[in-house]
Structure formats: C-alpha cells, structure tokens
Short mmCIF file of C-alpha atoms and ligand atoms in Angstrom, two decimals:
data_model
loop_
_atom_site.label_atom_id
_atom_site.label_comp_id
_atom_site.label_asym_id
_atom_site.label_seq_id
_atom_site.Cartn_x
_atom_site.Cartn_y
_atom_site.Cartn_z
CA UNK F 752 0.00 0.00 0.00
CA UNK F 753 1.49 3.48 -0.60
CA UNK F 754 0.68 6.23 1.39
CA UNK F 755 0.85 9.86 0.84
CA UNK F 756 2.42 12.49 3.28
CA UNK F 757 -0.71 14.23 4.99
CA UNK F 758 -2.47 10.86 5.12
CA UNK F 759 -3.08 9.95 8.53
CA UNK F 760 -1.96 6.46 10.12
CA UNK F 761 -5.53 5.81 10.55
CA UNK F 762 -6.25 6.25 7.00
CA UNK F 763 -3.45 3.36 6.12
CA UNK F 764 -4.53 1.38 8.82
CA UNK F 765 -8.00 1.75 8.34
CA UNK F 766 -8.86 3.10 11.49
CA UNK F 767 -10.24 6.25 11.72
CA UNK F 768 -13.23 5.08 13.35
CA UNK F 769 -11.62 4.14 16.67
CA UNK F 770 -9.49 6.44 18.20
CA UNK F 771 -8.03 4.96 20.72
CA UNK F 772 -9.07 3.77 23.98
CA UNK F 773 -7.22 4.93 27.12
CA UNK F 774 -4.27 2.18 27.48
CA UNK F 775 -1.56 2.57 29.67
CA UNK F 776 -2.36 3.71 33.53
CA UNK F 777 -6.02 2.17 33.84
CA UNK F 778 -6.35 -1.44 35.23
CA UNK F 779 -5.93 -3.04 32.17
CA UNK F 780 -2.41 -2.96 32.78
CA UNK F 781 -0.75 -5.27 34.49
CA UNK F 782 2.06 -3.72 36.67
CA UNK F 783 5.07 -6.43 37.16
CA UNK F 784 5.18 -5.28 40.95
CA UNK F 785 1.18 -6.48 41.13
CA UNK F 786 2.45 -10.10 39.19
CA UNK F 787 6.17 -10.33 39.69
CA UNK F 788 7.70 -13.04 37.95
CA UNK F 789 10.12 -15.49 39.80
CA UNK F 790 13.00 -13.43 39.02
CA UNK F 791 15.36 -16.24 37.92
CA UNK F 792 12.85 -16.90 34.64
CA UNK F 793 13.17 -13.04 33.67
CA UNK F 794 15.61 -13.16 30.42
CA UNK F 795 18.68 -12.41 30.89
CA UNK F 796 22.05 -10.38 29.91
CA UNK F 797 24.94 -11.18 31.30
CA UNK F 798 28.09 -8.79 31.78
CA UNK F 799 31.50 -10.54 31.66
CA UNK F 800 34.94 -9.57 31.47
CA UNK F 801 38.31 -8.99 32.93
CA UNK F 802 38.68 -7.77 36.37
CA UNK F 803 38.49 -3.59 36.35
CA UNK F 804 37.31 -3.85 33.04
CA UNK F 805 34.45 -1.49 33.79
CA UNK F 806 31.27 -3.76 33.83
CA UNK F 807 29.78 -2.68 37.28
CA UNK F 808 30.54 1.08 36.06
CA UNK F 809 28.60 0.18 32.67
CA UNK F 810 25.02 -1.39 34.30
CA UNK F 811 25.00 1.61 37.14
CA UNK F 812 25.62 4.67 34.40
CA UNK F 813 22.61 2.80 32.29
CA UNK F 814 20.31 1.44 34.58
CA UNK F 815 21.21 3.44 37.91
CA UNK F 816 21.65 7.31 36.29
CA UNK F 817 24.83 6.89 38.21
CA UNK F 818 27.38 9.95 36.86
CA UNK F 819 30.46 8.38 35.01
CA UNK F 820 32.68 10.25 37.54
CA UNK F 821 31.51 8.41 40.63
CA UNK F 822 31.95 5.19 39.22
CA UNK F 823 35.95 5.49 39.81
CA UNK F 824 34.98 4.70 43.86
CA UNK F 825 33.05 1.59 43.18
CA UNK F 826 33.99 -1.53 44.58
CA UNK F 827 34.92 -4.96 43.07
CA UNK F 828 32.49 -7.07 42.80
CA UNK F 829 33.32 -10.62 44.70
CA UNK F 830 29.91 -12.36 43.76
CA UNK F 831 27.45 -12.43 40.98
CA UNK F 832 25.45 -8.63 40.96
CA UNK F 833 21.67 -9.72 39.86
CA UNK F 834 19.78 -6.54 39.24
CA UNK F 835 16.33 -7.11 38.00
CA UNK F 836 14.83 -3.79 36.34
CA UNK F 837 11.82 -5.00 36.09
CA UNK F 838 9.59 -2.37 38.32
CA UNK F 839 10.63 1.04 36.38
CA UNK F 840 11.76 -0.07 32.86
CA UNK F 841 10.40 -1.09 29.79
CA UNK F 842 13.43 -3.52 29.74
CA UNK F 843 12.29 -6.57 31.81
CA UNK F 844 15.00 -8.78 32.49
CA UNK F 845 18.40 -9.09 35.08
CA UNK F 846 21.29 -8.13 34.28
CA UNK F 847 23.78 -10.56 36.04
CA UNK F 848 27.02 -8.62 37.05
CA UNK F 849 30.19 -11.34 37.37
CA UNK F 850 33.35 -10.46 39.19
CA UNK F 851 36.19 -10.80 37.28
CA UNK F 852 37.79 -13.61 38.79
CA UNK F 853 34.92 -16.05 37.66
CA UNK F 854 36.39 -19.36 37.41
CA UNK F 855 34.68 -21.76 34.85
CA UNK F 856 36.49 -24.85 36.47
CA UNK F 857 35.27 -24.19 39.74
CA UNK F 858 32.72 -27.34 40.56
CA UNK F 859 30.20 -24.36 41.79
CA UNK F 860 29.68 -22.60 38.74
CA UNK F 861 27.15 -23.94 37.30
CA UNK F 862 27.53 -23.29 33.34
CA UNK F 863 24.42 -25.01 32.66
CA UNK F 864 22.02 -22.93 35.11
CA UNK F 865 23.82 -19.69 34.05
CA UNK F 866 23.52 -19.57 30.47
CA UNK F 867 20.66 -21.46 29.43
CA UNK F 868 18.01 -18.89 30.38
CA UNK F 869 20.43 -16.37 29.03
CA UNK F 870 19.55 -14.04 25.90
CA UNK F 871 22.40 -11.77 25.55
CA UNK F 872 26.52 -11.89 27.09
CA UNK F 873 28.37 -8.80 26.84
CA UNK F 874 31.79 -9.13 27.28
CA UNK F 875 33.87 -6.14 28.15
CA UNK F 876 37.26 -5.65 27.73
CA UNK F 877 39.20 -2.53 28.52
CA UNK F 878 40.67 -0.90 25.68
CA UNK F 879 43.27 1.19 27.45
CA UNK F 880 44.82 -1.95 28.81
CA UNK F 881 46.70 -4.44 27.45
CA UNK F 882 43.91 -6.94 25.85
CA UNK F 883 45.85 -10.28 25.15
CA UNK F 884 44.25 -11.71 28.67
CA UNK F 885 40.94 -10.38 27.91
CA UNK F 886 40.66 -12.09 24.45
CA UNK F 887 41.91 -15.34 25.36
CA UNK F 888 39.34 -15.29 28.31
CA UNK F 889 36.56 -14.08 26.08
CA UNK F 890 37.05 -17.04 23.86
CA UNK F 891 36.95 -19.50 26.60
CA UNK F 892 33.66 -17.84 28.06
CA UNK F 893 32.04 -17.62 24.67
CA UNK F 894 33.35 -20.95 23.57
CA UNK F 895 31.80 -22.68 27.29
CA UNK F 896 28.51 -20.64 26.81
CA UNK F 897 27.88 -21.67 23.48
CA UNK F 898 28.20 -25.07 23.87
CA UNK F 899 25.38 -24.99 26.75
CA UNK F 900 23.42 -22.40 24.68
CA UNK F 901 24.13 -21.74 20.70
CA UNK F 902 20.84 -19.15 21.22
CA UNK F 903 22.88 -16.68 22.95
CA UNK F 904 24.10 -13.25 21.46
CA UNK F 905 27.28 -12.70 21.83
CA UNK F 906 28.24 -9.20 22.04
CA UNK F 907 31.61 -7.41 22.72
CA UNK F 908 32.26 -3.84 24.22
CA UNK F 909 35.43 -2.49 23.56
CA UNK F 910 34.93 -0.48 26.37
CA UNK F 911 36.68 2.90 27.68
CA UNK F 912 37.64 4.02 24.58
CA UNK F 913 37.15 7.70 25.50
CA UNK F 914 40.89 7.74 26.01
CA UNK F 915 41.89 6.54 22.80
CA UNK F 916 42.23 8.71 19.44
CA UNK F 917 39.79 8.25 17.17
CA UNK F 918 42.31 6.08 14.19
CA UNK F 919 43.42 4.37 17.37
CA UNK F 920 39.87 3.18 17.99
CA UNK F 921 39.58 1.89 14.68
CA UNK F 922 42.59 -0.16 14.91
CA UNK F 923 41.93 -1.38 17.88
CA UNK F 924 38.46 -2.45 17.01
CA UNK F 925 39.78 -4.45 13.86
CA UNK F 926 42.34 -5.96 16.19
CA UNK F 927 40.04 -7.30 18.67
CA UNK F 928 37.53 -8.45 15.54
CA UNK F 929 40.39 -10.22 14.08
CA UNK F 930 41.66 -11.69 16.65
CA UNK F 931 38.76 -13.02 18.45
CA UNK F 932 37.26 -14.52 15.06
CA UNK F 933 40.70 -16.35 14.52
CA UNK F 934 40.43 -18.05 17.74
CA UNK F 935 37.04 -19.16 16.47
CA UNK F 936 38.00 -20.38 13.58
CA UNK F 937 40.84 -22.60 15.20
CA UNK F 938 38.36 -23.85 17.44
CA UNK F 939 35.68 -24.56 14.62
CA UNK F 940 33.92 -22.52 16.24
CA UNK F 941 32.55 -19.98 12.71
CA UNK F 942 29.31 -20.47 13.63
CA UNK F 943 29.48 -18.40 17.05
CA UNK F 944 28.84 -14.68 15.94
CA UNK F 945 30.57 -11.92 17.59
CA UNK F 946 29.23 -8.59 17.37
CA UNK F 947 31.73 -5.71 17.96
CA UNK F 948 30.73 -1.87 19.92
CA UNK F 949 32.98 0.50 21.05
CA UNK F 950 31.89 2.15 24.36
CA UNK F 951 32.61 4.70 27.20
CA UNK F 952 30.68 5.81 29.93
CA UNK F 953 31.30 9.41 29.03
CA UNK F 954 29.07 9.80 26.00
CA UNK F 955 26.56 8.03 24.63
CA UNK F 956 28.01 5.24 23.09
CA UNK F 957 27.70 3.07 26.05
CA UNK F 958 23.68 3.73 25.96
CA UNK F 959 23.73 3.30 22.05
CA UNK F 960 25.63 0.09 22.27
CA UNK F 961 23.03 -1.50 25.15
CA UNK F 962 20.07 0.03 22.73
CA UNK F 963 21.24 -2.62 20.34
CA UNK F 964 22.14 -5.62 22.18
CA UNK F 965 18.12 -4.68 23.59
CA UNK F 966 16.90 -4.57 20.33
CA UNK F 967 17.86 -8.15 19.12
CA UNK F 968 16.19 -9.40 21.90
CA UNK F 969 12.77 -7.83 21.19
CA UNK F 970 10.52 -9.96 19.43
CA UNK F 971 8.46 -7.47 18.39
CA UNK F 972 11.16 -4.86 16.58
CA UNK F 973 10.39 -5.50 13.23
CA UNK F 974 6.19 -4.57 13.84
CA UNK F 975 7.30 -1.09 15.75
CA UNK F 976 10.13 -0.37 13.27
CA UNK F 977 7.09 -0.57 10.61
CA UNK F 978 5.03 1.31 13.21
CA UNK F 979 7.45 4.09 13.32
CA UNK F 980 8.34 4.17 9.24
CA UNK F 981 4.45 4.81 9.00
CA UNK F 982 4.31 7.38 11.77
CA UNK F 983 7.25 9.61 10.24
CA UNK F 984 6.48 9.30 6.62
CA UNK F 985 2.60 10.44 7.24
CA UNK F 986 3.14 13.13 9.92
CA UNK F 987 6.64 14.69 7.59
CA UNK F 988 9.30 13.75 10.74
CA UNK F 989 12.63 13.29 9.98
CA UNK F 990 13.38 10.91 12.59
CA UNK F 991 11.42 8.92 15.57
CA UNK F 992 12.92 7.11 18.59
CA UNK F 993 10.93 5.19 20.86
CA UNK F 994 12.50 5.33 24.17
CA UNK F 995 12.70 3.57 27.45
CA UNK F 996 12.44 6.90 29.73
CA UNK F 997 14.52 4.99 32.62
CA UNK F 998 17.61 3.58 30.52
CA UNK F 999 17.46 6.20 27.67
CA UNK F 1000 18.22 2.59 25.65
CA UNK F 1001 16.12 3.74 22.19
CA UNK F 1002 14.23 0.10 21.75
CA UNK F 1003 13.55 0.63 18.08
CA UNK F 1004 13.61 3.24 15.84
CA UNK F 1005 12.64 4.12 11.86
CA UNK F 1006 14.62 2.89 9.05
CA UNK F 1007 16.42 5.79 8.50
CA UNK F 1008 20.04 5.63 9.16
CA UNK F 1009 20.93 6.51 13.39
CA UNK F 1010 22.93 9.87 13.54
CA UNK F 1011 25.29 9.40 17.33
CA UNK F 1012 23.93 13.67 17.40
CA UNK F 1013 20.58 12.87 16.67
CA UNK F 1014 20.33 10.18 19.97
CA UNK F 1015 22.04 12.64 21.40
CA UNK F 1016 19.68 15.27 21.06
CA UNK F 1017 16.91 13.05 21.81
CA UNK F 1018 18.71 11.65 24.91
CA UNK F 1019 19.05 15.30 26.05
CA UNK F 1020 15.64 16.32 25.96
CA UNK F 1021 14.40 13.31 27.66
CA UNK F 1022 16.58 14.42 30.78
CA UNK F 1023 15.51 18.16 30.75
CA UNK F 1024 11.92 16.51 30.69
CA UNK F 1025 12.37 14.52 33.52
CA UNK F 1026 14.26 17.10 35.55
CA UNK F 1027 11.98 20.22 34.89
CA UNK F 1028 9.32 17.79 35.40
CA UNK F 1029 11.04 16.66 39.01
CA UNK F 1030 11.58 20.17 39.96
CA UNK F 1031 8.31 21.52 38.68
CA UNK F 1032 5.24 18.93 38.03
CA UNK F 1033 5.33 16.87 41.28
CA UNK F 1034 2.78 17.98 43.90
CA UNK F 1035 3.14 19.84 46.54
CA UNK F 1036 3.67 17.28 49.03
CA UNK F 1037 6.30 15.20 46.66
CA UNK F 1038 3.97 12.90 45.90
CA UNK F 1039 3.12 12.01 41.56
CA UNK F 1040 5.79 11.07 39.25
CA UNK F 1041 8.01 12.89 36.57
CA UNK F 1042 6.75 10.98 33.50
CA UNK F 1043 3.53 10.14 33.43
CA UNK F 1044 0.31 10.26 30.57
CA UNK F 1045 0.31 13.82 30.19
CA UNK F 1046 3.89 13.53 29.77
CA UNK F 1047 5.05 15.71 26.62
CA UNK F 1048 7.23 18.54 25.51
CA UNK F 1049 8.34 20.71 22.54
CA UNK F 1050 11.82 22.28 21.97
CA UNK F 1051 12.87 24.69 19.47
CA UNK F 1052 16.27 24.91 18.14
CA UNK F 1053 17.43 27.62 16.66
CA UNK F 1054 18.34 25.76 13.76
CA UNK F 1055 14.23 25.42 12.47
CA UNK F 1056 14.33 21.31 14.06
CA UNK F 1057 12.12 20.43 16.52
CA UNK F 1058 11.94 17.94 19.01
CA UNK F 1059 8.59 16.77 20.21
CA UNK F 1060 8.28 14.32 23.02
CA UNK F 1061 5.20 11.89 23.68
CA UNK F 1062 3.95 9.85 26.40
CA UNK F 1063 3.76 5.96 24.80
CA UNK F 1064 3.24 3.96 27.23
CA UNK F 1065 3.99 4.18 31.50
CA UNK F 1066 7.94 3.38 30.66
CA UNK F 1067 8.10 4.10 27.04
CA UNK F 1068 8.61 7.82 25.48
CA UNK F 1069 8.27 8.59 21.18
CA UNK F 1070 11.22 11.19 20.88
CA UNK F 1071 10.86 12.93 17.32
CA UNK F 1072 12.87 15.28 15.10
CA UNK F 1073 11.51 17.04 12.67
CA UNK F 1074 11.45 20.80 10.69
CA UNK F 1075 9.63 23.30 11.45
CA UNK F 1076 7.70 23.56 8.71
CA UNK F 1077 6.66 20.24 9.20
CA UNK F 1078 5.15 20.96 12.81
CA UNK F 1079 2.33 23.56 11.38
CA UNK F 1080 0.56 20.08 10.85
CA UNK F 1081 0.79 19.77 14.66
CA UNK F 1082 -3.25 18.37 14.45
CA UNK F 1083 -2.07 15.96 11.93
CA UNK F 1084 1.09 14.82 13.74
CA UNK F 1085 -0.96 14.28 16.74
CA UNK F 1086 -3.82 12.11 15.52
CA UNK F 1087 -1.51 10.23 13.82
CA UNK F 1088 1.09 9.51 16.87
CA UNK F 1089 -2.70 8.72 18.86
CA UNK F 1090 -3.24 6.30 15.92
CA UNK F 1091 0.75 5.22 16.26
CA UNK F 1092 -0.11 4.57 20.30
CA UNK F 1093 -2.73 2.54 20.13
CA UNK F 1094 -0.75 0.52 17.47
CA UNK F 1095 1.93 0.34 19.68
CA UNK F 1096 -0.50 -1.24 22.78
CA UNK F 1097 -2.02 -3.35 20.65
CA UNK F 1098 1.56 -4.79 19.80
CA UNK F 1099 2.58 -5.57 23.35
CA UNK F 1100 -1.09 -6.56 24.26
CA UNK F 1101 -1.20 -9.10 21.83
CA UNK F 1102 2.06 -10.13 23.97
CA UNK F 1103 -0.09 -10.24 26.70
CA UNK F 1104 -2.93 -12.65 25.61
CA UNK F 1105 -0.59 -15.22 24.24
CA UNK F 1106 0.15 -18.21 25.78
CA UNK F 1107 3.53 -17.19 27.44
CA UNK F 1108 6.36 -18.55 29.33
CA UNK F 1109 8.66 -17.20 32.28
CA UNK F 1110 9.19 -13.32 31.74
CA UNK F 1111 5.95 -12.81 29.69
CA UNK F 1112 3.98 -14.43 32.23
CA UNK F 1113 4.64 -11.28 34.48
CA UNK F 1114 2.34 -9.38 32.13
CA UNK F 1115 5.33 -6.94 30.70
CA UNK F 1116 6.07 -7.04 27.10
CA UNK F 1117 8.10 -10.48 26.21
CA UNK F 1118 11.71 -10.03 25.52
CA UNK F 1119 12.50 -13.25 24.87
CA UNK F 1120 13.54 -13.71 21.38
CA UNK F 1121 12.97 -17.57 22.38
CA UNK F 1122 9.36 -17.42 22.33
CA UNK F 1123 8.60 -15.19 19.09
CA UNK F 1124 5.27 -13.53 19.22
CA UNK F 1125 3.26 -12.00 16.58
CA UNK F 1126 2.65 -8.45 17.96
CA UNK F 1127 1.42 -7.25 14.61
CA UNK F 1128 -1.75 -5.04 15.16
CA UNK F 1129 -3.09 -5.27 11.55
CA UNK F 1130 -2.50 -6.28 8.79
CA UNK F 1131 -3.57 -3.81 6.55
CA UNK F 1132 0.09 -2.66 6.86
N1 GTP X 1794 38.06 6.07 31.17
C1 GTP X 1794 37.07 5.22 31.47
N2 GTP X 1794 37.04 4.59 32.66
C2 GTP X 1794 36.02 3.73 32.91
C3 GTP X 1794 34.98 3.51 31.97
N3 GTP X 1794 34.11 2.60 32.50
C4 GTP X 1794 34.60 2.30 33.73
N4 GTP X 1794 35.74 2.97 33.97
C5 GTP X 1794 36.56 2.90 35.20
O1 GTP X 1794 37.09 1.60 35.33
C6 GTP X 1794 37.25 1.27 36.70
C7 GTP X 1794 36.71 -0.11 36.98
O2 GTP X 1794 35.32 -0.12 36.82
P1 GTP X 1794 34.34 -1.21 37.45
O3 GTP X 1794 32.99 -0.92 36.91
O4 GTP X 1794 34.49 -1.29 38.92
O5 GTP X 1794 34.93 -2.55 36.79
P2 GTP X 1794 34.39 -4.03 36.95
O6 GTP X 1794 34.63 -4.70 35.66
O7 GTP X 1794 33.00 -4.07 37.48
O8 GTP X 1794 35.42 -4.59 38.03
P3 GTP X 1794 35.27 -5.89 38.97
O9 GTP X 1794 34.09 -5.67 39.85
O10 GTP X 1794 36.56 -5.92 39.74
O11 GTP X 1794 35.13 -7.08 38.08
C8 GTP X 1794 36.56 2.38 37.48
O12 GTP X 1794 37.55 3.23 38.03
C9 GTP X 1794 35.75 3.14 36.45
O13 GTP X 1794 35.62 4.52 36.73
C10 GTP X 1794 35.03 4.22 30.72
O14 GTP X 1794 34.17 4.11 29.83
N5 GTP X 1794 36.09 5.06 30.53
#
C-alpha cells in the first residue's frame, strides 16, 4: 500500500473510526510489581569480562543514572550482581554482574544454570589496557557458553575508549575483531557470531551500544520499526525514537540511518523533561511522578528542528525530530502519533494474551527472542 504524506496512520490502517481507547495507567495494565515473575525466569544479559574492566561502572551509568565520575569509587564485585529492572523499565529482564575472577572450572559454577536462560553476554574488555588476557578469556567464556546455549548473542564492548584517538579506535576495534574470530576459527567454532561496539561511559556510546544488544532481543522490533516508518512518513518527521524513559536505551527506531547527534539530542531532551518535570510537576507534598500520561514537551532549536516528546506507554517515550515547517501540521502529527499509540498497545497486548512462558507471564512485554510472538496489530500494513 502506498501512502501519501498528509495521510493519517488511521487512513493506512484503516482506522479512523476508533481512536483509541485509554491504554496505559487504567487497570488493564498489568504492573510487574502487582504479578512479579520469579526473578530467575526473567531473560537475561549477562556482563563478563576482565577484572576492572568497567562492567559494574557500565550497568549503574545505564540502569542506575549513576554519573560516570563516581563510578571510579566503586567496589569490586566478589559475587554475581543480579539486578532485576523490572519495576521502572520497559526492559524486563536481570542483568547478572560477574566479578572478574569467575572461574569456569570451579565445581560451583554452574555453566548449565547460568547460560541457558540467558539471551544476551556482553563481554567487556578494557581498551586502554593491554587486551591479550581479555581475548583469550573471552574465547573460553564464549566458547563454554555456546556449547550450553548456541541461542545466545554474543556481544563485545570495547569499552573505555574515551581515552583513545579516534584512528586508534579503529585499529583497535579491527584488532580485537580479528583476533577473536581467529580463535574461532581454530576452534571450529565460525558459527558463534561476535558482534563488535565500542563504548565509554562518558558519552553516549555506552547507551547506544546497550540500545542494540536490547533490540535483538525484542521480538516485536520488526512490527514497531514498521510502526514508526508509517508514523514519520505520514506526519513529515525526519526521525522517531521510541524510548525507554529509565535507561534512555532507544528500543527501536525508523529505518532511516541513526545519527550518534541525533540520539544525542533526543537523549538530552528526555533528561531536561524529567528534571523540569522533578523540579516543577510533582505535587506539593512530593507525591506524583516525573513521567507520566500527560507527559510531553516541545523544543525549538534555533536551527528550524524540533523535538517533540510523547507519552507511549507508562515506561516508554516517542522522541521525534523534525522541521519546522513540518510541525504547522501539529493536528495531523498528533492524531496520527494517537493512531501510532494505540498501534503500539495493541503490539505488546497481543504479547499479553498469548500463551507465554517465564518473563511474559509477568504481564510486561516479552523479551525473549525464544518465544517469538506476533505483535502485529493489523495487517492492513
Ligand atoms: N576512562 C574510562 N574509565 C572507565 C569507563 N568505565 C569504567 N571505567 C573505570 O574503570 C574502573 C573499573 O570499573 P568497574 O565498573 O568497577 O569494573 P568491573 O569490571 O566491574 O570490576 P570488577 O568488579 O573488579 O570485576 C573504574 O575506576 C571506572 O571509573 C570508561 O568508559 N572510561
């Protein structure tokens, strides 16, 4: 089907006669905290790696709005971290923090528990350092997760590259690629895939680099990048990210190429939102919440872009950039992004009323790429 700019989403979808009900707050929802899953059957990501190699720095700056500066006092971890994020993000599943020294030998580490219910390992290694040790120990952990688990993503963070030049981060990263996948392929191992990231805690790369381990584990990415390429080519955007307020992890976004500035820009407004919302739209006695269904916001730039920010759902924002021009068909873009909404909980409640297993039993959207589901709200599409 082709659709014209100025059509609304309604008219491709064919459903202009039912704007949408009120989704999100009302009892419909299930909140995890009313139906908590056991936590041990929430998917799971683990974060592995070298000793000091910055993985308890990574999950706090993400997950814990913890400023890169204070992470230089934390602690070593001696045991496995489980943090489950279930109650405030969009994102629920643990993220299992390991201490360095993890011995695979040891008779108590139990390989099999550990990465079966696993959906993504991240393994970190510490760019500034020397990274011979690191690589031979991520092929033995990717090598002794794969055989429990061949399901697994396997991603790598060549992490703390904020203090490396910009051809030096380059080299490095086709170093580490070459490396790694040559260790593979003397272990017969071509089938495991490695993807590569390069990551600090001082920008954004580190958030941009968890958006896309996320994203392969989210079922339902393909229906809401469709979503979103109907949304921005109907309402004349340049560019939509839907966001997970908490993380700032972007869990899918249009077609269009990413631009690092564009996230960027997105990722700022959402934290001017939430902090003039802190300051200014709580009640008097403290009591409400920063981001809630009246959440939205409009900046101009003095460049003619605008960014307009929408309540989706309780945990999930629609950050969009667009010209100015483009947002004198404010009406438009509105019925269309309350067209693009109720697409969107459609999509996860379809989630709901399947048949699910472990995580999706908790009534939060499944992000088990295990147990596909067809979140599809039409298929007029
Ligand atoms: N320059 C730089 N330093 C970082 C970065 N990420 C973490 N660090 C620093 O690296 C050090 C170690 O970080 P941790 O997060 O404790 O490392 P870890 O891997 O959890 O260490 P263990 O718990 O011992 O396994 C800290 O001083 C952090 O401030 C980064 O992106 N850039």
């Amino acid at each position: 089907m082709s659709i014209q700019y100025g059509e609304t989403l309604a008219d491709s979808y064919g459903v202009a006669d039912s704007f949408p009900k009120d989704f999100g707050y009302g009892e419909e929802e299930t909140d995890v905290e009313d139906s908590p899953a056991p936590s041990d059957s929430k998917p799971r990501i683990l974060l592995m790696g070298l000793r000091r190699s910055g993985k308890s720095s990574i999950q706090k700056v993400v997950f814990h709005k913890m400023s890169p500066n204070e992470t230089l006092f934390l602690e070593s971890t001696n045991k496995i971290y489980k943090d489950g994020l279930s109650s405030s993000s969009f994102v629920n599943f643990q993220i299992w923090d390991f201490p360095g020294q993890v011995d695979f030998f040891d008779p108590t580490f139990d390989c099999e528990m550990i990465f079966r219910g696993t959906g993504a390992l991240i393994f970190v290694i510490d760019a500034q350092d020397d990274y011979v040790e690191a690589l031979g120990r991520l092929h033995l952990t990717v090598s002794r997760a794969y055989r429990v688990n061949p399901e697994i993503n396997f991603e790598v963070f060549i992490h703390k590259v904020d203090g490396l030049s910009d051809d030096h981060k380059i080299e490095t990263q086709r170093d580490i690629h070459q490396r790694a996948n040559d260790d593979l392929a003397d272990a017969s191992l071509e089938k495991l895939h490695l993807s590569f990231y390069l990551t600090s805690i001082y920008d954004h790369s580190i958030f941009e680099a968890f958006s896309k381990v996320v994203q392969k584990l989210i079922p339902q990415l393909p229906t809401l990048e469709n979503l979103l390429n109907i949304f921005i080519s109907n309402s004349g955007i340049e560019k939509a990210f839907l966001f997970d307020v908490v993380s700032k992890i972007y869990i899918a976004t249009d077609s269009s190429p990413v631009d690092m500035q564009s996230y960027e820009l997105c990722c700022d407004m959402i934290d001017v939102v939430i902090d003039v919302s802190c300051i200014y739209g709580l009640k008097e006695d403290g009591s409400g919440s920063a981001y809630d269904k009246e959440s939205m916001a409009i900046i101009k730039l003095n460049n003619t872009t605008v960014l307009y920010l929408k309540e989706v759902t309780k945990f999930l924002a629609l950050v969009c950039i667009l010209r100015e021009e483009s947002f004198e068909r404010k009406g438009l873009i509105d019925y269309n992004f309350h067209c693009f909404r109720k697409a969107i909980h459609e999509v996860f409640e379809v989630g709901l009323s399947t048949p699910r297993m472990g995580a999706q039993a908790a009534g939060t959207p499944c992000l088990m790429k295990t147990v596909a589901l067809n979140g599809t709200p039409r298929s007029t599409v």
